[in-house]
Amino acid sequence: MVDLSDREISGEIIESCRRGDREAFRALYDTYKDRVYSIAVCFFHGDRAVASDVTQQVFLKLITSIGRFRGDAAFSTWLYRLVVNACLDVARRRTPESLLSTLADQDTPAEPSSQEEAYARAQLASSVRAAISTLPEKFRIAVLLRYFDDLSYEQMAEALNCSMGTVASRLSRGHKMLAERLKHVNSPKA
Amino acid sequence: MTMWTRHVSGKLATYVDAELTPQAAQRVESHMETCAQCRTECDRTRSGMAMMERLPIIEAPDSIWMAIEAQLRDRPTTTPAIPSWRLAVAATVIVAVAGAAAWRLAHPAATRWEVQRLAGSPAIGARPISGVGRVGIGEWISTDADSRAVVAIGEIGSVEIEPNTRLRVLATRPDEHRLALARGEIRATISAPPRLFFVDTASGTAVDLGCEYALNTDEDGSGLLRVTKGWVSFEWKGLESLVPAGASCRTRPGIGPGLPYFDDASDAMKQALGTFGYEKVAGNGLDVILAEARVRDTLTLWHLLFRIAGAERARVYDRIAALTPVPAGVSREKALELDPETMKHWREELAWTW
Amino acid sequence: MWRFGIVTWAALAFAQGFTFTIGSPVASQDGRSKLAAFVFRIEGCAEPAKARVGGTAEGLVQGARKSAALKLVAMSTPGVYAVYPSWPAEGDWVVNLNGTCAGANAGALIPIGPGGFIRASSTFLPRPATAPEIDTALKTLSQGRHK
């Protein structure tokens, strides 16, 4: 799993955001923007335009409703509830024209040691994203939440508004489906 | 100790993630000792999780924050829980404007691409272009039946926009120039390293690998990619068609890229591909394709290997082998299994005949 | 005695097929070749990186014979080169390639048509092409285009 536990936001920043502190909101945005965006890109079949819109919606919703965050749960749990709702809402409303799917994956790998290796990694990441996009939405969002943040199963249950048993079941089935779809990774390569 | 006799498939993710209590984990392990099905499913769960590790975090583009800032500037506050926000927003307006200006200085006009009118009244969003305009991220360029335009793609090339076309700019970064073609036709001429320029359509993405090409998309997302120089990879959900110069490839939404074919292939072959280019090629269509194929049509046949199976795949393999010698290192057995290394090596050798 | 050895070695190199194979730019697997007229690789050479390759573009422009320097760029795979158009659009042109490897020679004549290089009419030789052979290739190309 991606280990980003050191990126959890502090209570002070949350409190500053409630008071309308712009810099605090920017700090909060910077902490979570890439994870939220990554989840949205993978959820929406690589459609970066939609992912940008969803990310924007999530943070606007966050800043206008942060006053309602009671602090009795991890902030990230609350944030990812917004992410889940935004992804599922937009998915329900999507029109055919807006279904612009992409597979091309140009995200820079962490440490490309050669152009060929970077290319190979990008190809593999692309294949994984493609397989993710074939999962049913509820499995897809669960798998993405688990990977892109370090939420516990309990926190995921809260974000997904379901029981821990349901989280476990969706993750089990989702990952098995992924493994099945990727077992050959037979895409012809350019 | 109680051992679950029912399968534990629903608990496998929790088990692999060590989220079970020690006792529960022990019970799962004991069950798997005697249950091959659950062991297999556990392996698959681990495999799926390992595959997720291949995904990098994607950096959110700067445009998102700019859009948020713009919304916050324009939005009247109605949230009593944060009464100071209005003052904070007013106080930060100057900062925001200065910030935006500073951002534009750091990211000058190059991130808004120049669009030149060639004919009629092309538009950026709702604004007609009379001479030269600029298009930014998220904006649409539209042409009607009488309009044409050309957009400069940063420093790497240009795209001509034919009539009745709608095109959106998705990314203008130095490491990613990306458009989305909703309908119509564009002609791209790109001089850049591979994989800097992309065009998304409803049926896949054209990935520039250094080339000139024309891409046409219908209202329903069906498209035709024709490459005149270099080569293009057209990709969608794990399906990829490599389209070199002199070749074309049809695409359909929900199905992705069809089989690439050379433009000088026989009419019979193109007709057979037109009918069966997307789904599994079978029956008479396959007979025609195999009979009509020349040496350079191994481009089509090699891609066809991935779209069919069993005896039909074996027929295609045999036809390729009859047209051109199978290179050393490519065994029939591994090719029929679509072994990735084998297929890559074979394609590299076949490319010398395309 | 050593001269006999070199002749034998050269003969061996040719016997093993020191020659050129030509292809579309896609064959190079190298994005730098995207706008090349064609690419070629040397075959039957034990050390491709040490082979010497060169050539010219030979043309017939309004009845007059012309020559142009050839722009060859080595690709990332040893022994693979891209040939970029260095000749004018006017007239009929043939690319005259030659190379040496461990004392063995190879040559090729590749006609260039409106659609790019003409594989079917290309000639491969165990030595550099002669002037008459170049003239014949140009004449054939010219007659074929102006039929």
Short mmCIF file of C-alpha atoms in Angstrom, two decimals, chain A residues 1-2 4 17-22 25-26 29 33-35 37-38 41-42 45 48-49 52-53 55-56 59-60 63-64 67 97 99-104 106-108 119 123-126 128-130 132-134 143-144 146-148 152-153 168-169 171-172 175-176 178-180 182 184-190, chain B residues 9-14 17 19 41 44-45 47-49 51-61 64-65 67-69 71-72 75 79 81-82 84-85 88 92 96 140 166 168 170 175-176 178 180-183 195 198 200-202 204-205 207 209 233 235-240 242 302-303 306 337-338 340 347:
data_model
loop_
_atom_site.label_atom_id
_atom_site.label_comp_id
_atom_site.label_asym_id
_atom_site.label_seq_id
_atom_site.Cartn_x
_atom_site.Cartn_y
_atom_site.Cartn_z
CA MET A 1 0.00 0.00 0.00
CA VAL A 2 1.12 3.53 -0.55
CA LEU A 4 1.29 8.30 3.24
CA CYS A 17 -9.66 26.18 7.91
CA ARG A 18 -12.83 26.53 9.95
CA ARG A 19 -11.82 30.09 10.70
CA GLY A 20 -11.38 30.79 7.01
CA ASP A 21 -7.59 30.73 6.95
CA ARG A 22 -6.68 30.57 3.29
CA PHE A 25 -6.87 25.43 3.31
CA ARG A 26 -4.08 25.47 0.77
CA TYR A 29 -5.40 20.84 -0.26
CA LYS A 33 -4.84 16.65 -3.69
CA ASP A 34 -2.72 13.99 -5.37
CA ARG A 35 -4.41 11.10 -3.60
CA TYR A 37 -6.96 13.08 -7.94
CA SER A 38 -5.35 9.66 -8.34
CA VAL A 41 -8.43 9.29 -12.42
CA CYS A 42 -8.43 5.56 -11.76
CA HIS A 45 -11.10 5.15 -16.52
CA ARG A 48 -8.36 13.40 -16.35
CA ALA A 49 -10.89 16.06 -17.25
CA SER A 52 -10.10 17.32 -12.26
CA ASP A 53 -13.76 18.29 -11.96
CA THR A 55 -11.28 16.80 -7.30
CA GLN A 56 -12.37 20.41 -7.52
CA PHE A 59 -12.36 20.36 -2.07
CA LEU A 60 -15.00 23.00 -2.61
CA ILE A 63 -14.19 23.97 2.56
CA THR A 64 -17.85 24.91 2.60
CA GLY A 67 -17.72 23.57 9.88
CA GLU A 97 -19.94 12.25 -24.83
CA LEU A 99 -17.04 9.09 -21.49
CA LEU A 100 -13.61 9.83 -22.85
CA SER A 101 -11.47 6.97 -21.74
CA THR A 102 -7.78 6.83 -21.93
CA LEU A 103 -5.27 4.26 -21.32
CA ALA A 104 -2.12 6.18 -22.07
CA GLN A 106 2.47 9.18 -18.62
CA ASP A 107 2.89 9.54 -14.95
CA THR A 108 6.51 9.81 -14.15
CA TYR A 119 8.20 2.90 -20.49
CA GLN A 123 2.70 0.30 -19.68
CA LEU A 124 2.11 -1.91 -16.66
CA ALA A 125 0.47 0.90 -14.69
CA SER A 126 -1.71 1.53 -17.70
CA VAL A 128 -3.58 -2.06 -14.08
CA ARG A 129 -5.71 1.04 -14.50
CA ALA A 130 -7.51 -0.52 -17.38
CA ILE A 132 -9.50 -1.39 -12.42
CA SER A 133 -11.88 0.41 -14.73
CA THR A 134 -13.60 -2.88 -15.49
CA VAL A 143 -9.88 -0.99 -4.00
CA LEU A 144 -8.77 2.56 -4.81
CA ARG A 146 -7.44 1.03 0.18
CA TYR A 147 -4.49 1.64 -2.07
CA PHE A 148 -4.23 5.40 -2.24
CA SER A 152 -8.12 1.11 8.32
CA TYR A 153 -10.97 -1.17 7.40
CA ALA A 168 -13.71 -6.90 3.39
CA SER A 169 -15.93 -8.68 0.92
CA LEU A 171 -11.88 -5.80 -1.33
CA SER A 172 -11.54 -9.56 -1.56
CA HIS A 175 -8.68 -7.84 -5.92
CA LYS A 176 -9.47 -11.30 -7.15
CA LEU A 178 -8.10 -7.66 -10.78
CA ALA A 179 -5.78 -10.63 -10.57
CA GLU A 180 -7.95 -12.52 -13.03
CA LEU A 182 -4.24 -9.10 -15.27
CA HIS A 184 -1.63 -12.52 -18.69
CA VAL A 185 -0.91 -8.81 -19.16
CA ASN A 186 -0.95 -9.68 -22.85
CA SER A 187 -1.26 -6.22 -24.34
CA PRO A 188 0.89 -5.78 -27.41
CA LYS A 189 3.44 -3.15 -26.70
CA ALA A 190 4.57 -0.32 -28.90
CA SER B 9 -13.18 -15.93 0.55
CA GLY B 10 -14.93 -12.88 1.99
CA LYS B 11 -12.25 -12.53 4.64
CA LEU B 12 -9.17 -12.93 2.50
CA ALA B 13 -8.47 -9.23 1.96
CA THR B 14 -8.73 -8.63 5.68
CA ASP B 17 -3.97 -6.90 5.25
CA GLU B 19 -6.78 -6.67 9.87
CA GLU B 41 -8.36 -17.28 -3.96
CA ARG B 44 -5.37 -14.19 -6.32
CA THR B 45 -6.19 -11.60 -3.69
CA SER B 47 -1.78 -10.93 -6.67
CA GLY B 48 -4.45 -8.29 -7.18
CA MET B 49 -3.06 -6.25 -4.31
CA MET B 51 -0.78 -5.33 -9.05
CA MET B 52 -2.16 -2.23 -7.34
CA GLU B 53 1.39 -1.53 -6.16
CA ARG B 54 2.23 -0.75 -9.78
CA LEU B 55 0.15 2.37 -9.69
CA PRO B 56 1.99 5.60 -9.13
CA ILE B 57 0.39 8.55 -7.42
CA ILE B 58 -0.71 11.00 -10.11
CA GLU B 59 0.13 14.61 -9.53
CA ALA B 60 -2.95 16.80 -9.57
CA PRO B 61 -2.62 19.54 -12.19
CA ILE B 64 -7.51 22.40 -10.22
CA TRP B 65 -6.32 24.78 -7.55
CA ALA B 67 -10.34 26.66 -10.54
CA ILE B 68 -10.99 26.30 -6.81
CA GLU B 69 -9.58 29.74 -6.16
CA GLN B 71 -14.82 29.58 -7.42
CA LEU B 72 -14.01 30.81 -3.94
CA ARG B 75 -18.86 32.45 -4.31
CA THR B 79 -22.06 29.62 6.00
CA ALA B 81 -20.33 28.49 10.97
CA ILE B 82 -17.43 30.38 9.44
CA SER B 84 -14.98 35.29 9.11
CA TRP B 85 -14.70 33.65 5.72
CA ALA B 88 -10.85 36.26 4.72
CA THR B 92 -7.21 37.31 0.02
CA ALA B 96 -5.24 35.61 -5.10
CA TRP B 140 -13.37 23.60 -26.08
CA ARG B 166 -15.29 19.63 -31.14
CA ARG B 168 -11.07 20.03 -25.76
CA LEU B 170 -7.00 18.61 -21.23
CA ASP B 175 5.51 16.47 -20.11
CA GLU B 176 1.95 15.97 -21.28
CA ARG B 178 -3.45 16.13 -24.18
CA ALA B 180 -9.99 15.16 -26.18
CA LEU B 181 -11.77 14.74 -29.50
CA ALA B 182 -15.51 14.56 -28.95
CA ARG B 183 -16.39 14.48 -32.64
CA ARG B 195 4.36 9.85 -25.55
CA PHE B 198 -2.25 12.30 -26.64
CA ASP B 200 -8.50 10.95 -26.07
CA THR B 201 -11.64 9.78 -27.82
CA ALA B 202 -14.66 7.87 -26.61
CA GLY B 204 -9.55 5.07 -26.97
CA THR B 205 -6.49 7.26 -26.91
CA VAL B 207 -0.67 8.04 -28.26
CA LEU B 209 4.98 7.96 -30.86
CA SER B 233 -0.45 3.59 -30.63
CA GLU B 235 -5.07 2.26 -26.71
CA TRP B 236 -8.16 1.40 -24.69
CA LYS B 237 -8.55 -0.73 -21.58
CA GLY B 238 -5.67 -3.05 -22.23
CA LEU B 239 -6.23 -3.30 -25.95
CA GLU B 240 -3.58 -1.68 -28.08
CA LEU B 242 0.10 -0.13 -33.22
CA TRP B 302 -0.05 -10.22 -35.45
CA HIS B 303 -2.67 -8.02 -33.77
CA PHE B 306 -4.63 -11.31 -29.44
CA GLU B 337 0.17 -18.78 -25.42
CA LEU B 338 0.79 -15.11 -26.23
CA PRO B 340 4.70 -11.43 -23.74
CA ARG B 347 6.56 -8.02 -33.45
#
